[in-house]
Amino acid sequence: MLPEPDELLAAAHVVRLPLVTRFRGVTEREALLLHGPSGWGEFSPFLEYGDEEASAWLAAAIEAAWGDPIASSRAEVPVNATLPTVPVEQIAAVLERFGEVRTVKVKVADAAESLAHDVARVREVRRILGPAGRIRVDANGGWSVDAAERAAHALAGFDLEYLEQPCASIDELAELRERLHDWQLPIAADESVRKADDPLAVARAGAADLVVVKVQPLGGVARALRIVAEAGLPAIVSSAIDTSVGLAMGARLAAALPELDYDCGLGTAALLAADVTGEPLTPVDGRIPVRPVEPDAALLRAHAAPPERVAWWHDRLRRALGVLRVSR
Ligand SMILES: O=C(O)CCC(=O)c1ccccc1C(=O)O
Ligand SMILES: [Mg+2]
Protein backbone atom coordinates (compact mmCIF):
# COMPACT_ATOMS: atom_id res chain seq x y z
CA MET A 1 0.00 0.00 0.00
CA LEU A 2 1.42 3.37 -1.02
CA PRO A 3 0.77 6.48 1.09
CA GLU A 4 -1.31 9.27 -0.49
CA PRO A 5 0.64 12.17 -2.06
CA ASP A 6 -0.57 14.62 0.57
CA GLU A 7 0.51 12.28 3.36
CA LEU A 8 3.99 12.03 1.82
CA LEU A 9 4.32 15.77 1.25
CA ALA A 10 3.20 16.55 4.79
CA ALA A 11 6.04 14.32 6.01
CA ALA A 12 8.69 15.75 3.67
CA HIS A 13 11.74 17.89 4.43
CA VAL A 14 13.97 19.07 1.60
CA VAL A 15 17.59 19.80 2.47
CA ARG A 16 20.63 21.02 0.59
CA LEU A 17 23.96 19.98 2.10
CA PRO A 18 27.42 21.28 1.16
CA LEU A 19 30.03 18.72 0.11
CA VAL A 20 33.66 18.83 1.21
CA THR A 21 34.91 18.37 -2.37
CA ARG A 22 33.29 18.39 -5.79
CA PHE A 23 31.69 15.01 -6.58
CA ARG A 24 29.98 14.07 -9.87
CA GLY A 25 30.40 17.72 -10.85
CA VAL A 26 28.45 19.17 -7.92
CA THR A 27 29.38 20.81 -4.64
CA GLU A 28 25.99 20.47 -2.93
CA ARG A 29 23.67 17.53 -2.43
CA GLU A 30 19.90 17.92 -2.26
CA ALA A 31 17.68 15.31 -0.63
CA LEU A 32 14.03 14.95 0.35
CA LEU A 33 13.61 13.19 3.68
CA LEU A 34 10.35 11.51 4.67
CA HIS A 35 9.13 10.75 8.18
CA GLY A 36 6.63 7.90 8.49
CA PRO A 37 5.40 5.47 11.14
CA SER A 38 8.46 3.21 10.67
CA GLY A 39 11.07 5.96 10.78
CA TRP A 40 12.88 8.17 8.29
CA GLY A 41 13.51 7.54 4.60
CA GLU A 42 15.58 9.37 2.00
CA PHE A 43 14.52 10.21 -1.56
CA SER A 44 17.53 11.70 -3.34
CA PRO A 45 17.79 10.66 -6.99
CA PHE A 46 20.36 12.81 -8.82
CA LEU A 47 18.83 15.95 -10.27
CA GLU A 48 19.15 14.89 -13.91
CA TYR A 49 17.32 11.56 -13.44
CA GLY A 50 13.88 11.16 -15.02
CA ASP A 51 10.71 10.19 -13.16
CA GLU A 52 10.84 6.52 -14.08
CA GLU A 53 14.31 6.08 -12.57
CA ALA A 54 13.46 8.34 -9.61
CA SER A 55 10.40 6.21 -8.79
CA ALA A 56 12.61 3.33 -7.58
CA TRP A 57 14.38 5.72 -5.22
CA LEU A 58 10.98 6.80 -3.89
CA ALA A 59 9.91 3.19 -3.34
CA ALA A 60 13.01 2.75 -1.17
CA ALA A 61 12.24 5.88 0.89
CA ILE A 62 8.64 4.74 1.40
CA GLU A 63 9.82 1.28 2.45
CA ALA A 64 12.10 2.87 5.06
CA ALA A 65 9.46 5.20 6.48
CA TRP A 66 6.26 3.12 6.06
CA GLY A 67 7.45 -0.47 5.60
CA ASP A 68 7.91 -3.48 7.86
CA PRO A 69 11.11 -3.91 9.86
CA ILE A 70 13.86 -5.94 8.19
CA ALA A 71 15.70 -8.70 10.06
CA SER A 72 19.28 -7.72 10.83
CA SER A 73 22.23 -9.90 11.72
CA ARG A 74 24.88 -7.20 12.26
CA ALA A 75 25.22 -4.30 14.69
CA GLU A 76 27.78 -2.51 12.53
CA VAL A 77 29.17 -2.81 9.03
CA PRO A 78 32.69 -2.24 7.63
CA VAL A 79 33.01 0.64 5.16
CA ASN A 80 35.50 1.96 2.64
CA ALA A 81 36.65 5.52 2.12
CA THR A 82 35.56 7.02 -1.19
CA LEU A 83 38.10 9.21 -2.95
CA PRO A 84 36.71 11.69 -5.48
CA THR A 85 38.90 12.89 -8.36
CA VAL A 86 41.05 15.30 -6.34
CA PRO A 87 44.66 16.39 -7.00
CA VAL A 88 47.27 14.04 -5.53
CA GLU A 89 48.36 16.67 -2.96
CA GLN A 90 44.84 16.68 -1.46
CA ILE A 91 44.42 12.92 -1.11
CA ALA A 92 45.83 12.57 2.41
CA ALA A 93 43.58 15.35 3.73
CA VAL A 94 40.44 13.89 2.10
CA LEU A 95 41.19 10.39 3.40
CA GLU A 96 41.80 11.71 6.89
CA ARG A 97 38.13 12.65 7.10
CA PHE A 98 37.26 8.93 6.99
CA GLY A 99 39.41 8.05 10.00
CA GLU A 100 41.13 4.65 10.09
CA VAL A 101 39.90 2.66 7.10
CA ARG A 102 41.50 -0.40 5.53
CA THR A 103 39.78 0.03 2.15
CA VAL A 104 39.68 2.97 -0.28
CA LYS A 105 37.67 3.29 -3.46
CA VAL A 106 39.38 5.58 -5.96
CA LYS A 107 37.25 7.27 -8.61
CA VAL A 108 38.97 6.98 -12.00
CA ALA A 109 38.33 7.51 -15.74
CA ASP A 110 36.99 11.04 -15.34
CA ALA A 111 36.68 12.45 -18.88
CA ALA A 112 38.71 15.53 -17.89
CA GLU A 113 41.57 13.46 -16.47
CA SER A 114 44.37 11.25 -17.82
CA LEU A 115 45.26 7.66 -17.00
CA ALA A 116 48.58 8.97 -15.66
CA HIS A 117 46.68 11.02 -13.06
CA ASP A 118 44.57 8.02 -12.09
CA VAL A 119 47.74 5.96 -11.65
CA ALA A 120 49.33 8.73 -9.56
CA ARG A 121 46.24 8.85 -7.30
CA VAL A 122 46.21 5.08 -6.81
CA ARG A 123 49.96 5.15 -6.07
CA GLU A 124 49.41 7.82 -3.39
CA VAL A 125 46.55 5.83 -1.82
CA ARG A 126 48.72 2.69 -1.74
CA ARG A 127 51.50 4.72 -0.09
CA ILE A 128 49.08 5.96 2.59
CA LEU A 129 47.34 2.61 3.21
CA GLY A 130 50.44 0.42 3.11
CA PRO A 131 50.54 -3.08 1.62
CA ALA A 132 47.71 -4.49 3.78
CA GLY A 133 45.17 -1.88 2.62
CA ARG A 134 42.58 -2.71 -0.01
CA ILE A 135 42.16 -0.50 -3.06
CA ARG A 136 39.30 -0.69 -5.56
CA VAL A 137 38.78 1.67 -8.48
CA ASP A 138 35.46 2.87 -9.95
CA ALA A 139 35.40 4.05 -13.57
CA ASN A 140 31.64 4.64 -13.75
CA GLY A 141 31.65 3.07 -17.23
CA GLY A 142 34.14 5.66 -18.49
CA TRP A 143 36.55 3.33 -20.34
CA SER A 144 36.31 1.50 -23.65
CA VAL A 145 37.42 -2.15 -23.47
CA ASP A 146 40.86 -1.18 -24.80
CA ALA A 147 41.19 1.75 -22.39
CA ALA A 148 40.16 -0.48 -19.49
CA GLU A 149 42.70 -3.10 -20.50
CA ARG A 150 45.41 -0.42 -20.69
CA ALA A 151 44.37 0.90 -17.28
CA ALA A 152 44.41 -2.60 -15.79
CA HIS A 153 47.99 -3.00 -17.04
CA ALA A 154 49.01 0.43 -15.73
CA LEU A 155 47.48 -0.36 -12.32
CA ALA A 156 48.74 -3.94 -12.16
CA GLY A 157 51.40 -3.18 -9.56
CA PHE A 158 48.95 -1.86 -6.98
CA ASP A 159 47.17 -5.10 -6.06
CA LEU A 160 43.62 -3.89 -6.76
CA GLU A 161 40.66 -5.55 -5.06
CA TYR A 162 38.42 -5.11 -8.13
CA LEU A 163 37.50 -2.82 -11.03
CA GLU A 164 34.04 -1.27 -10.61
CA GLN A 165 32.06 -0.70 -13.82
CA PRO A 166 35.16 -0.23 -16.00
CA CYS A 167 33.03 -0.07 -19.18
CA ALA A 168 29.45 1.00 -19.77
CA SER A 169 27.78 -1.99 -21.42
CA ILE A 170 27.36 -5.61 -20.40
CA ASP A 171 28.96 -6.75 -23.69
CA GLU A 172 32.04 -4.64 -22.99
CA LEU A 173 32.27 -5.93 -19.41
CA ALA A 174 32.08 -9.50 -20.70
CA GLU A 175 34.79 -8.84 -23.30
CA LEU A 176 37.07 -7.19 -20.71
CA ARG A 177 36.47 -9.99 -18.24
CA GLU A 178 37.64 -12.46 -20.85
CA ARG A 179 40.75 -10.41 -21.62
CA LEU A 180 41.59 -10.14 -17.90
CA HIS A 181 40.80 -13.77 -17.25
CA ASP A 182 44.32 -14.83 -16.24
CA TRP A 183 44.84 -11.80 -14.03
CA GLN A 184 42.58 -12.48 -11.10
CA LEU A 185 41.29 -8.92 -11.25
CA PRO A 186 37.56 -9.16 -10.51
CA ILE A 187 35.00 -6.93 -12.22
CA ALA A 188 32.15 -5.42 -10.22
CA ALA A 189 28.97 -4.23 -11.93
CA ASP A 190 27.33 -1.05 -10.57
CA GLU A 191 25.47 0.94 -13.25
CA SER A 192 24.81 -2.36 -15.07
CA VAL A 193 22.77 -3.36 -12.00
CA ARG A 194 21.21 -0.13 -10.74
CA LYS A 195 20.44 1.58 -14.07
CA ALA A 196 19.48 -1.51 -16.06
CA ASP A 197 15.92 -2.50 -16.95
CA ASP A 198 16.93 -5.95 -15.73
CA PRO A 199 19.36 -5.77 -12.78
CA LEU A 200 20.13 -9.49 -13.16
CA ALA A 201 21.12 -9.38 -16.83
CA VAL A 202 24.79 -8.69 -16.08
CA ALA A 203 25.03 -11.69 -13.75
CA ARG A 204 23.18 -13.94 -16.18
CA ALA A 205 25.56 -12.88 -18.96
CA GLY A 206 28.54 -13.86 -16.82
CA ALA A 207 29.87 -10.34 -17.34
CA ALA A 208 30.83 -9.59 -13.71
CA ASP A 209 32.34 -11.29 -10.69
CA LEU A 210 30.65 -9.02 -8.15
CA VAL A 211 27.53 -6.87 -7.95
CA VAL A 212 27.28 -3.43 -6.36
CA VAL A 213 23.89 -2.90 -4.75
CA LYS A 214 22.37 0.39 -3.60
CA VAL A 215 19.09 0.61 -1.72
CA GLN A 216 17.58 3.69 -3.35
CA PRO A 217 18.09 2.91 -7.07
CA LEU A 218 17.08 -0.72 -6.51
CA GLY A 219 13.76 0.25 -4.93
CA GLY A 220 14.40 -0.73 -1.31
CA VAL A 221 16.15 -3.20 0.97
CA ALA A 222 13.77 -6.11 0.30
CA ARG A 223 14.18 -5.86 -3.48
CA ALA A 224 17.97 -5.43 -3.20
CA LEU A 225 18.14 -8.60 -1.07
CA ARG A 226 16.20 -10.52 -3.71
CA ILE A 227 18.49 -9.22 -6.47
CA VAL A 228 21.61 -10.32 -4.59
CA ALA A 229 20.12 -13.77 -3.93
CA GLU A 230 19.15 -14.23 -7.57
CA ALA A 231 22.42 -12.85 -8.96
CA GLY A 232 24.30 -15.51 -7.01
CA LEU A 233 27.41 -13.28 -6.83
CA PRO A 234 29.13 -11.65 -3.84
CA ALA A 235 27.69 -8.17 -3.25
CA ILE A 236 29.13 -4.82 -2.28
CA VAL A 237 26.63 -2.50 -0.61
CA SER A 238 27.05 1.14 -1.59
CA SER A 239 25.20 4.48 -1.60
CA ALA A 240 24.92 7.71 -3.54
CA ILE A 241 26.33 10.57 -1.41
CA ASP A 242 23.31 10.15 0.81
CA THR A 243 22.62 12.01 4.04
CA SER A 244 22.96 9.87 7.16
CA VAL A 245 19.28 8.91 6.71
CA GLY A 246 20.07 7.26 3.37
CA LEU A 247 23.28 5.72 4.72
CA ALA A 248 21.21 4.09 7.49
CA MET A 249 19.06 2.49 4.76
CA GLY A 250 22.25 1.10 3.18
CA ALA A 251 23.50 -0.15 6.54
CA ARG A 252 20.19 -1.98 7.01
CA LEU A 253 20.72 -3.78 3.69
CA ALA A 254 24.32 -4.65 4.58
CA ALA A 255 23.18 -5.94 7.99
CA ALA A 256 20.55 -8.17 6.38
CA LEU A 257 22.78 -9.82 3.75
CA PRO A 258 23.71 -13.43 4.50
CA GLU A 259 27.33 -12.79 3.39
CA LEU A 260 29.22 -9.52 3.64
CA ASP A 261 32.73 -10.14 2.34
CA TYR A 262 33.45 -6.63 1.03
CA ASP A 263 33.62 -3.30 2.82
CA CYS A 264 30.58 -1.16 2.04
CA GLY A 265 30.53 2.18 0.19
CA LEU A 266 28.66 3.68 3.14
CA GLY A 267 31.40 5.91 4.56
CA THR A 268 30.48 8.97 2.54
CA ALA A 269 29.10 11.03 5.43
CA ALA A 270 32.79 12.00 5.61
CA LEU A 271 32.35 13.84 2.28
CA LEU A 272 29.48 15.98 3.60
CA ALA A 273 30.40 19.32 5.16
CA ALA A 274 27.05 19.21 7.01
CA ASP A 275 24.48 16.52 7.78
CA VAL A 276 20.91 16.36 9.10
CA THR A 277 21.86 14.85 12.45
CA GLY A 278 24.34 15.78 15.15
CA GLU A 279 25.29 12.08 15.24
CA PRO A 280 26.07 11.36 11.58
CA LEU A 281 27.07 7.89 10.35
CA THR A 282 30.67 8.97 9.81
CA PRO A 283 33.03 5.96 9.92
CA VAL A 284 34.74 5.14 13.20
CA ASP A 285 37.57 2.57 13.00
CA GLY A 286 36.36 1.65 9.51
CA ARG A 287 32.79 0.89 10.53
CA ILE A 288 29.37 2.51 10.83
CA PRO A 289 26.68 1.37 13.23
CA VAL A 290 23.40 -0.18 12.06
CA ARG A 291 20.78 2.00 13.74
CA PRO A 292 17.89 4.34 12.96
CA VAL A 293 18.85 7.95 12.17
CA GLU A 294 16.60 10.76 13.37
CA PRO A 295 17.29 14.17 11.85
CA ASP A 296 17.52 17.14 14.24
CA ALA A 297 14.75 19.70 13.66
CA ALA A 298 17.29 22.52 13.97
CA LEU A 299 19.57 20.99 11.31
CA LEU A 300 16.63 20.36 8.97
CA ARG A 301 15.81 24.06 9.34
CA ALA A 302 19.42 25.24 9.05
CA HIS A 303 19.92 23.24 5.83
CA ALA A 304 16.43 23.63 4.36
CA ALA A 305 16.58 24.04 0.58
CA PRO A 306 15.39 27.35 -0.94
CA PRO A 307 11.59 27.51 -1.55
CA GLU A 308 11.83 27.04 -5.32
CA ARG A 309 13.88 23.87 -4.77
CA VAL A 310 11.37 22.59 -2.22
CA ALA A 311 8.59 23.11 -4.78
CA TRP A 312 10.71 21.29 -7.41
CA TRP A 313 11.23 18.29 -5.13
CA HIS A 314 7.55 18.18 -4.17
CA ASP A 315 6.58 18.11 -7.87
CA ARG A 316 9.16 15.43 -8.51
CA LEU A 317 7.86 13.34 -5.63
CA ARG A 318 4.28 13.58 -6.96
CA ARG A 319 5.40 12.48 -10.44
CA ALA A 320 7.54 9.62 -9.10
CA LEU A 321 4.63 8.47 -6.94
CA GLY A 322 2.44 8.56 -10.05
CA VAL A 323 4.88 6.19 -11.76
CA LEU A 324 4.78 3.84 -8.75
CA ARG A 325 0.98 3.87 -8.70
CA VAL A 326 0.66 2.67 -12.28
CA SER A 327 3.45 0.11 -11.98
CA ARG A 328 2.04 -1.63 -8.86
O1 LIG B 1 30.79 3.17 -3.17
C1 LIG B 1 31.28 4.15 -2.59
O2 LIG B 1 32.40 4.11 -2.08
C2 LIG B 1 30.51 5.42 -2.43
C3 LIG B 1 29.45 5.74 -3.42
C4 LIG B 1 29.89 6.06 -4.82
O3 LIG B 1 31.01 5.81 -5.19
C5 LIG B 1 28.95 6.75 -5.70
C6 LIG B 1 28.31 7.88 -5.23
C7 LIG B 1 27.44 8.60 -6.01
C8 LIG B 1 27.19 8.20 -7.30
C9 LIG B 1 27.81 7.06 -7.82
C10 LIG B 1 28.68 6.32 -7.02
C11 LIG B 1 29.23 5.05 -7.60
O4 LIG B 1 29.49 4.07 -6.92
O5 LIG B 1 29.38 4.96 -8.82
MG1 LIG C 1 30.10 2.90 -8.86
XYZ file of C-alpha atoms and ligand atoms in Angstrom:
345
model
C 0.000 0.000 0.000
C 1.421 3.373 -1.020
C 0.767 6.481 1.091
C -1.312 9.272 -0.487
C 0.640 12.168 -2.060
C -0.566 14.616 0.569
C 0.510 12.283 3.364
C 3.991 12.034 1.819
C 4.325 15.768 1.246
C 3.197 16.551 4.790
C 6.038 14.315 6.009
C 8.687 15.752 3.670
C 11.744 17.890 4.428
C 13.971 19.066 1.596
C 17.590 19.801 2.473
C 20.634 21.021 0.594
C 23.956 19.982 2.103
C 27.419 21.283 1.164
C 30.034 18.723 0.106
C 33.659 18.833 1.212
C 34.911 18.372 -2.371
C 33.293 18.391 -5.790
C 31.691 15.006 -6.584
C 29.980 14.072 -9.874
C 30.404 17.723 -10.847
C 28.446 19.166 -7.922
C 29.383 20.811 -4.637
C 25.994 20.475 -2.935
C 23.667 17.531 -2.433
C 19.896 17.925 -2.256
C 17.678 15.306 -0.630
C 14.027 14.949 0.346
C 13.611 13.193 3.685
C 10.348 11.508 4.675
C 9.134 10.751 8.179
C 6.635 7.902 8.486
C 5.398 5.466 11.135
C 8.462 3.207 10.673
C 11.074 5.956 10.783
C 12.882 8.174 8.295
C 13.506 7.536 4.603
C 15.575 9.369 1.998
C 14.515 10.210 -1.559
C 17.529 11.698 -3.345
C 17.794 10.661 -6.992
C 20.358 12.810 -8.825
C 18.832 15.954 -10.272
C 19.150 14.890 -13.913
C 17.321 11.564 -13.441
C 13.882 11.155 -15.016
C 10.706 10.192 -13.160
C 10.839 6.519 -14.082
C 14.308 6.080 -12.569
C 13.459 8.339 -9.611
C 10.401 6.211 -8.790
C 12.611 3.333 -7.583
C 14.380 5.721 -5.222
C 10.977 6.800 -3.889
C 9.907 3.189 -3.342
C 13.013 2.752 -1.175
C 12.237 5.882 0.888
C 8.642 4.739 1.399
C 9.815 1.275 2.453
C 12.104 2.866 5.061
C 9.461 5.198 6.478
C 6.256 3.123 6.063
C 7.454 -0.470 5.597
C 7.913 -3.484 7.857
C 11.108 -3.909 9.864
C 13.861 -5.942 8.192
C 15.704 -8.699 10.055
C 19.282 -7.720 10.829
C 22.235 -9.898 11.718
C 24.880 -7.199 12.257
C 25.218 -4.297 14.689
C 27.776 -2.507 12.527
C 29.169 -2.814 9.031
C 32.686 -2.241 7.631
C 33.013 0.639 5.162
C 35.496 1.964 2.637
C 36.654 5.519 2.118
C 35.561 7.020 -1.195
C 38.098 9.208 -2.955
C 36.710 11.695 -5.479
C 38.900 12.887 -8.362
C 41.050 15.297 -6.341
C 44.659 16.395 -6.998
C 47.275 14.044 -5.529
C 48.356 16.669 -2.959
C 44.840 16.680 -1.462
C 44.419 12.922 -1.106
C 45.831 12.574 2.405
C 43.576 15.345 3.727
C 40.441 13.893 2.105
C 41.192 10.389 3.404
C 41.798 11.713 6.894
C 38.134 12.655 7.105
C 37.258 8.932 6.987
C 39.411 8.053 9.998
C 41.129 4.651 10.092
C 39.902 2.655 7.095
C 41.495 -0.402 5.526
C 39.777 0.032 2.153
C 39.679 2.974 -0.275
C 37.668 3.294 -3.457
C 39.380 5.581 -5.962
C 37.251 7.270 -8.613
C 38.974 6.983 -12.000
C 38.326 7.507 -15.744
C 36.993 11.042 -15.338
C 36.676 12.453 -18.877
C 38.711 15.528 -17.890
C 41.572 13.457 -16.466
C 44.372 11.255 -17.819
C 45.263 7.659 -17.000
C 48.583 8.967 -15.657
C 46.679 11.019 -13.063
C 44.575 8.020 -12.086
C 47.735 5.957 -11.646
C 49.326 8.729 -9.563
C 46.243 8.850 -7.296
C 46.212 5.080 -6.806
C 49.963 5.150 -6.069
C 49.405 7.817 -3.387
C 46.548 5.831 -1.823
C 48.716 2.693 -1.742
C 51.500 4.716 -0.088
C 49.080 5.961 2.593
C 47.336 2.609 3.210
C 50.436 0.419 3.114
C 50.537 -3.077 1.624
C 47.713 -4.488 3.777
C 45.172 -1.878 2.617
C 42.582 -2.714 -0.006
C 42.157 -0.504 -3.058
C 39.302 -0.687 -5.558
C 38.776 1.672 -8.482
C 35.462 2.866 -9.945
C 35.405 4.048 -13.574
C 31.638 4.643 -13.755
C 31.650 3.066 -17.230
C 34.141 5.661 -18.493
C 36.549 3.332 -20.342
C 36.312 1.495 -23.651
C 37.418 -2.151 -23.466
C 40.859 -1.185 -24.796
C 41.193 1.750 -22.391
C 40.156 -0.478 -19.486
C 42.697 -3.102 -20.501
C 45.412 -0.417 -20.694
C 44.366 0.895 -17.279
C 44.406 -2.596 -15.791
C 47.988 -2.999 -17.040
C 49.011 0.428 -15.732
C 47.481 -0.356 -12.323
C 48.740 -3.938 -12.155
C 51.399 -3.182 -9.558
C 48.946 -1.862 -6.978
C 47.169 -5.102 -6.059
C 43.623 -3.894 -6.764
C 40.660 -5.553 -5.063
C 38.419 -5.106 -8.126
C 37.495 -2.819 -11.030
C 34.043 -1.270 -10.611
C 32.057 -0.705 -13.819
C 35.155 -0.234 -15.995
C 33.032 -0.068 -19.178
C 29.453 1.000 -19.774
C 27.779 -1.993 -21.424
C 27.355 -5.611 -20.405
C 28.957 -6.755 -23.686
C 32.039 -4.639 -22.994
C 32.272 -5.931 -19.415
C 32.083 -9.500 -20.705
C 34.793 -8.836 -23.303
C 37.066 -7.191 -20.711
C 36.466 -9.990 -18.240
C 37.636 -12.459 -20.855
C 40.748 -10.412 -21.615
C 41.589 -10.137 -17.897
C 40.804 -13.771 -17.246
C 44.320 -14.827 -16.242
C 44.840 -11.804 -14.028
C 42.576 -12.479 -11.103
C 41.291 -8.915 -11.250
C 37.558 -9.163 -10.512
C 35.002 -6.934 -12.222
C 32.152 -5.419 -10.220
C 28.966 -4.227 -11.927
C 27.331 -1.050 -10.570
C 25.466 0.935 -13.254
C 24.810 -2.365 -15.074
C 22.774 -3.362 -11.998
C 21.212 -0.135 -10.744
C 20.444 1.582 -14.070
C 19.483 -1.511 -16.059
C 15.918 -2.496 -16.950
C 16.930 -5.945 -15.728
C 19.361 -5.769 -12.783
C 20.127 -9.490 -13.161
C 21.122 -9.377 -16.827
C 24.792 -8.692 -16.083
C 25.029 -11.687 -13.749
C 23.181 -13.935 -16.177
C 25.559 -12.877 -18.964
C 28.538 -13.862 -16.816
C 29.873 -10.336 -17.342
C 30.828 -9.591 -13.715
C 32.342 -11.289 -10.692
C 30.652 -9.023 -8.145
C 27.528 -6.866 -7.954
C 27.283 -3.427 -6.357
C 23.887 -2.897 -4.750
C 22.371 0.388 -3.604
C 19.090 0.614 -1.715
C 17.580 3.688 -3.347
C 18.093 2.910 -7.067
C 17.076 -0.716 -6.513
C 13.757 0.249 -4.929
C 14.405 -0.727 -1.314
C 16.150 -3.202 0.965
C 13.766 -6.111 0.299
C 14.179 -5.858 -3.478
C 17.970 -5.434 -3.195
C 18.144 -8.598 -1.070
C 16.196 -10.523 -3.708
C 18.487 -9.222 -6.472
C 21.607 -10.324 -4.587
C 20.122 -13.766 -3.930
C 19.146 -14.229 -7.573
C 22.415 -12.851 -8.961
C 24.298 -15.505 -7.008
C 27.408 -13.285 -6.830
C 29.135 -11.654 -3.841
C 27.691 -8.175 -3.248
C 29.135 -4.822 -2.280
C 26.630 -2.496 -0.612
C 27.050 1.145 -1.592
C 25.204 4.477 -1.603
C 24.919 7.711 -3.543
C 26.331 10.568 -1.405
C 23.308 10.154 0.811
C 22.617 12.009 4.038
C 22.961 9.869 7.160
C 19.279 8.908 6.707
C 20.070 7.258 3.368
C 23.279 5.723 4.721
C 21.214 4.092 7.490
C 19.065 2.486 4.759
C 22.246 1.097 3.179
C 23.499 -0.152 6.540
C 20.186 -1.981 7.012
C 20.721 -3.777 3.691
C 24.322 -4.652 4.585
C 23.179 -5.941 7.986
C 20.548 -8.170 6.380
C 22.777 -9.822 3.754
C 23.708 -13.433 4.501
C 27.328 -12.793 3.389
C 29.223 -9.524 3.641
C 32.730 -10.142 2.336
C 33.445 -6.628 1.030
C 33.621 -3.302 2.822
C 30.582 -1.160 2.038
C 30.530 2.176 0.192
C 28.660 3.676 3.142
C 31.399 5.909 4.557
C 30.479 8.971 2.542
C 29.105 11.026 5.435
C 32.790 12.001 5.609
C 32.346 13.844 2.281
C 29.482 15.984 3.598
C 30.398 19.322 5.157
C 27.052 19.212 7.008
C 24.481 16.519 7.781
C 20.915 16.364 9.102
C 21.858 14.848 12.445
C 24.342 15.780 15.151
C 25.286 12.084 15.242
C 26.070 11.360 11.585
C 27.073 7.891 10.347
C 30.671 8.965 9.812
C 33.026 5.959 9.916
C 34.744 5.144 13.196
C 37.570 2.567 12.997
C 36.360 1.648 9.511
C 32.786 0.890 10.527
C 29.373 2.514 10.826
C 26.677 1.367 13.234
C 23.397 -0.180 12.058
C 20.781 2.003 13.738
C 17.885 4.342 12.960
C 18.851 7.949 12.172
C 16.599 10.759 13.375
C 17.292 14.167 11.847
C 17.517 17.140 14.240
C 14.753 19.699 13.661
C 17.286 22.523 13.970
C 19.575 20.992 11.315
C 16.634 20.360 8.968
C 15.812 24.064 9.341
C 19.422 25.242 9.046
C 19.917 23.245 5.828
C 16.434 23.634 4.364
C 16.580 24.036 0.575
C 15.385 27.353 -0.940
C 11.588 27.513 -1.550
C 11.835 27.045 -5.315
C 13.881 23.871 -4.769
C 11.372 22.593 -2.217
C 8.592 23.109 -4.778
C 10.709 21.291 -7.411
C 11.231 18.286 -5.125
C 7.553 18.176 -4.173
C 6.583 18.113 -7.870
C 9.160 15.427 -8.511
C 7.861 13.343 -5.626
C 4.279 13.578 -6.963
C 5.396 12.483 -10.435
C 7.540 9.618 -9.097
C 4.634 8.471 -6.938
C 2.439 8.563 -10.050
C 4.883 6.187 -11.758
C 4.781 3.836 -8.749
C 0.975 3.870 -8.703
C 0.661 2.669 -12.284
C 3.452 0.106 -11.978
C 2.038 -1.629 -8.865
O 30.785 3.170 -3.168
C 31.276 4.151 -2.586
O 32.404 4.111 -2.078
C 30.507 5.425 -2.427
C 29.449 5.742 -3.419
C 29.889 6.062 -4.818
O 31.014 5.806 -5.194
C 28.947 6.749 -5.704
C 28.306 7.876 -5.228
C 27.438 8.601 -6.009
C 27.190 8.196 -7.302
C 27.815 7.057 -7.817
C 28.681 6.316 -7.019
C 29.228 5.053 -7.604
O 29.491 4.072 -6.925
O 29.378 4.963 -8.819
Mg 30.097 2.896 -8.859
